[in-house]
Amino acid sequence: MLMNRQKCRKSDKRDGRGPCGTRLGAESDLKAVRAGIGAAIRTIHSDVLREEIPGGIAELLRQLDQQKGGSG
C-alpha cells in the first residue's frame, strides 16, 4: 500500500488554503454535512426509536442499572 508522505504545511490565509491544502472553512462545511447526515438517519429510523423494548432485554437493562448503582 502506498502512503502519501507529503508534509502538510500550516494554513496560509493569503492563498485561501488551510492545513494540508484544505479550503479555509472546509471544517465547518464538514460539520454541517455530518449534522445533515445525522438528522437524516434519525428521520429514517425514528420509528425504531419509538418501539417498545422487548421484556427480556428491558429486564437485563434493569439488572445492569442496579449493578452499576450498587458499585458506584
Short mmCIF file of N, CA and C in Angstrom, two decimals:
data_model
loop_
_atom_site.label_atom_id
_atom_site.label_comp_id
_atom_site.label_asym_id
_atom_site.label_seq_id
_atom_site.Cartn_x
_atom_site.Cartn_y
_atom_site.Cartn_z
N MET A 1 0.84 -1.19 0.00
CA MET A 1 0.00 0.00 0.00
C MET A 1 0.88 1.24 0.00
N LEU A 2 0.63 2.13 -0.92
CA LEU A 2 1.39 3.36 -0.99
C LEU A 2 0.81 4.38 -0.03
N MET A 3 1.69 5.11 0.59
CA MET A 3 1.24 6.13 1.53
C MET A 3 1.76 7.48 1.07
N ASN A 4 0.95 8.48 1.23
CA ASN A 4 1.35 9.83 0.89
C ASN A 4 2.16 10.40 2.05
N ARG A 5 3.42 10.63 1.81
CA ARG A 5 4.29 11.13 2.87
C ARG A 5 4.56 12.62 2.74
N GLN A 6 3.76 13.27 1.95
CA GLN A 6 3.92 14.71 1.77
C GLN A 6 3.66 15.41 3.09
N LYS A 7 4.56 16.33 3.44
CA LYS A 7 4.37 17.08 4.69
C LYS A 7 3.29 18.13 4.49
N CYS A 8 2.45 18.25 5.48
CA CYS A 8 1.41 19.28 5.45
C CYS A 8 2.00 20.58 5.96
N ARG A 9 1.62 21.64 5.30
CA ARG A 9 2.08 22.95 5.75
C ARG A 9 1.02 23.59 6.63
N LYS A 10 1.44 24.59 7.34
CA LYS A 10 0.47 25.32 8.16
C LYS A 10 -0.44 26.14 7.25
N SER A 11 -1.58 26.54 7.80
CA SER A 11 -2.52 27.29 6.97
C SER A 11 -1.93 28.64 6.58
N ASP A 12 -2.31 29.08 5.42
CA ASP A 12 -1.84 30.36 4.90
C ASP A 12 -3.04 31.09 4.33
N LYS A 13 -3.52 32.09 5.02
CA LYS A 13 -4.74 32.78 4.62
C LYS A 13 -4.55 33.56 3.32
N ARG A 14 -3.30 33.80 2.92
CA ARG A 14 -3.07 34.56 1.69
C ARG A 14 -3.55 33.81 0.46
N ASP A 15 -3.41 32.47 0.46
CA ASP A 15 -3.83 31.72 -0.73
C ASP A 15 -5.17 31.02 -0.52
N GLY A 16 -5.81 31.27 0.60
CA GLY A 16 -7.13 30.70 0.84
C GLY A 16 -7.12 29.21 1.14
N ARG A 17 -5.98 28.70 1.53
CA ARG A 17 -5.87 27.28 1.83
C ARG A 17 -5.53 27.09 3.30
N GLY A 18 -6.07 26.02 3.87
CA GLY A 18 -5.78 25.67 5.25
C GLY A 18 -4.68 24.61 5.30
N PRO A 19 -4.53 23.94 6.42
CA PRO A 19 -3.52 22.89 6.55
C PRO A 19 -3.73 21.79 5.52
N CYS A 20 -2.67 21.26 4.98
CA CYS A 20 -2.69 20.16 4.01
C CYS A 20 -3.48 20.50 2.76
N GLY A 21 -3.59 21.77 2.42
CA GLY A 21 -4.26 22.16 1.18
C GLY A 21 -5.77 22.23 1.25
N THR A 22 -6.34 22.07 2.43
CA THR A 22 -7.80 22.15 2.53
C THR A 22 -8.24 23.59 2.39
N ARG A 23 -9.46 23.77 1.91
CA ARG A 23 -10.02 25.12 1.82
C ARG A 23 -10.27 25.64 3.22
N LEU A 24 -10.08 26.93 3.41
CA LEU A 24 -10.47 27.53 4.67
C LEU A 24 -11.98 27.44 4.77
N GLY A 25 -12.51 27.05 5.90
CA GLY A 25 -13.94 26.88 6.08
C GLY A 25 -14.40 25.47 5.78
N ALA A 26 -13.49 24.61 5.31
CA ALA A 26 -13.87 23.23 4.99
C ALA A 26 -14.29 22.48 6.25
N GLU A 27 -13.68 22.81 7.38
CA GLU A 27 -14.03 22.13 8.63
C GLU A 27 -15.48 22.42 9.01
N SER A 28 -15.91 23.66 8.86
CA SER A 28 -17.30 23.98 9.18
C SER A 28 -18.25 23.34 8.17
N ASP A 29 -17.81 23.21 6.91
CA ASP A 29 -18.61 22.51 5.91
C ASP A 29 -18.79 21.04 6.31
N LEU A 30 -17.71 20.42 6.77
CA LEU A 30 -17.76 19.02 7.17
C LEU A 30 -18.70 18.84 8.36
N LYS A 31 -18.66 19.77 9.30
CA LYS A 31 -19.57 19.69 10.45
C LYS A 31 -21.03 19.78 9.99
N ALA A 32 -21.29 20.64 9.03
CA ALA A 32 -22.65 20.79 8.51
C ALA A 32 -23.11 19.52 7.80
N VAL A 33 -22.21 18.91 7.04
CA VAL A 33 -22.54 17.66 6.35
C VAL A 33 -22.84 16.57 7.37
N ARG A 34 -21.98 16.46 8.39
CA ARG A 34 -22.20 15.44 9.43
C ARG A 34 -23.53 15.66 10.15
N ALA A 35 -23.84 16.91 10.45
CA ALA A 35 -25.12 17.20 11.12
C ALA A 35 -26.30 16.82 10.23
N GLY A 36 -26.18 17.10 8.93
CA GLY A 36 -27.24 16.75 8.00
C GLY A 36 -27.43 15.25 7.88
N ILE A 37 -26.33 14.52 7.83
CA ILE A 37 -26.41 13.05 7.76
C ILE A 37 -27.05 12.50 9.02
N GLY A 38 -26.64 13.02 10.19
CA GLY A 38 -27.23 12.57 11.45
C GLY A 38 -28.73 12.82 11.50
N ALA A 39 -29.15 13.99 11.04
CA ALA A 39 -30.58 14.31 11.03
C ALA A 39 -31.34 13.38 10.10
N ALA A 40 -30.76 13.08 8.95
CA ALA A 40 -31.42 12.18 8.00
C ALA A 40 -31.55 10.77 8.58
N ILE A 41 -30.52 10.29 9.22
CA ILE A 41 -30.56 8.95 9.82
C ILE A 41 -31.61 8.90 10.93
N ARG A 42 -31.66 9.95 11.76
CA ARG A 42 -32.68 9.98 12.82
C ARG A 42 -34.08 9.98 12.24
N THR A 43 -34.29 10.71 11.14
CA THR A 43 -35.60 10.75 10.50
C THR A 43 -35.98 9.38 9.94
N ILE A 44 -35.04 8.75 9.27
CA ILE A 44 -35.29 7.45 8.65
C ILE A 44 -35.63 6.40 9.71
N HIS A 45 -34.93 6.43 10.84
CA HIS A 45 -35.07 5.39 11.86
C HIS A 45 -35.89 5.83 13.07
N SER A 46 -36.65 6.91 12.95
CA SER A 46 -37.39 7.43 14.10
C SER A 46 -38.42 6.43 14.62
N ASP A 47 -38.98 5.63 13.73
CA ASP A 47 -39.96 4.63 14.18
C ASP A 47 -39.32 3.59 15.09
N VAL A 48 -38.08 3.25 14.84
CA VAL A 48 -37.37 2.28 15.68
C VAL A 48 -37.18 2.85 17.09
N LEU A 49 -36.90 4.14 17.18
CA LEU A 49 -36.69 4.76 18.49
C LEU A 49 -37.95 4.74 19.34
N ARG A 50 -39.12 4.70 18.68
CA ARG A 50 -40.38 4.71 19.42
C ARG A 50 -40.88 3.32 19.78
N GLU A 51 -40.24 2.28 19.26
CA GLU A 51 -40.68 0.92 19.56
C GLU A 51 -40.38 0.56 21.01
N GLU A 52 -41.23 -0.29 21.57
CA GLU A 52 -41.03 -0.75 22.94
C GLU A 52 -39.89 -1.76 22.98
N ILE A 53 -39.11 -1.69 24.06
CA ILE A 53 -38.01 -2.64 24.25
C ILE A 53 -38.61 -3.97 24.69
N PRO A 54 -38.20 -5.08 24.06
CA PRO A 54 -38.72 -6.39 24.48
C PRO A 54 -38.46 -6.64 25.97
N GLY A 55 -39.41 -7.34 26.63
CA GLY A 55 -39.36 -7.55 28.08
C GLY A 55 -38.06 -8.13 28.58
N GLY A 56 -37.52 -9.14 27.92
CA GLY A 56 -36.27 -9.77 28.37
C GLY A 56 -35.10 -8.80 28.35
N ILE A 57 -35.03 -7.99 27.30
CA ILE A 57 -33.94 -7.02 27.20
C ILE A 57 -34.13 -5.92 28.24
N ALA A 58 -35.37 -5.50 28.45
CA ALA A 58 -35.64 -4.47 29.46
C ALA A 58 -35.22 -4.95 30.85
N GLU A 59 -35.49 -6.22 31.16
CA GLU A 59 -35.11 -6.78 32.45
C GLU A 59 -33.59 -6.82 32.60
N LEU A 60 -32.89 -7.22 31.56
CA LEU A 60 -31.42 -7.23 31.61
C LEU A 60 -30.87 -5.82 31.82
N LEU A 61 -31.46 -4.84 31.17
CA LEU A 61 -31.02 -3.46 31.36
C LEU A 61 -31.26 -2.99 32.79
N ARG A 62 -32.40 -3.37 33.37
CA ARG A 62 -32.69 -3.01 34.77
C ARG A 62 -31.64 -3.62 35.69
N GLN A 63 -31.30 -4.89 35.45
CA GLN A 63 -30.30 -5.57 36.28
C GLN A 63 -28.93 -4.88 36.16
N LEU A 64 -28.56 -4.50 34.95
CA LEU A 64 -27.29 -3.80 34.76
C LEU A 64 -27.29 -2.46 35.48
N ASP A 65 -28.41 -1.73 35.41
CA ASP A 65 -28.51 -0.46 36.12
C ASP A 65 -28.38 -0.65 37.62
N GLN A 66 -28.98 -1.69 38.16
CA GLN A 66 -28.89 -1.95 39.60
C GLN A 66 -27.45 -2.27 39.99
N GLN A 67 -26.76 -3.07 39.21
CA GLN A 67 -25.36 -3.40 39.49
C GLN A 67 -24.49 -2.15 39.43
N LYS A 68 -24.74 -1.33 38.47
CA LYS A 68 -23.97 -0.10 38.28
C LYS A 68 -24.21 0.84 39.47
N GLY A 69 -25.44 0.96 39.90
CA GLY A 69 -25.76 1.86 41.02
C GLY A 69 -25.19 1.35 42.33
N GLY A 70 -25.12 0.05 42.53
CA GLY A 70 -24.61 -0.53 43.78
C GLY A 70 -23.11 -0.43 43.92
N SER A 71 -22.37 -0.41 42.78
CA SER A 71 -20.91 -0.40 42.85
C SER A 71 -20.34 1.02 42.85
N GLY A 72 -21.13 2.01 42.45
CA GLY A 72 -20.60 3.37 42.29
C GLY A 72 -21.01 4.19 43.41
#
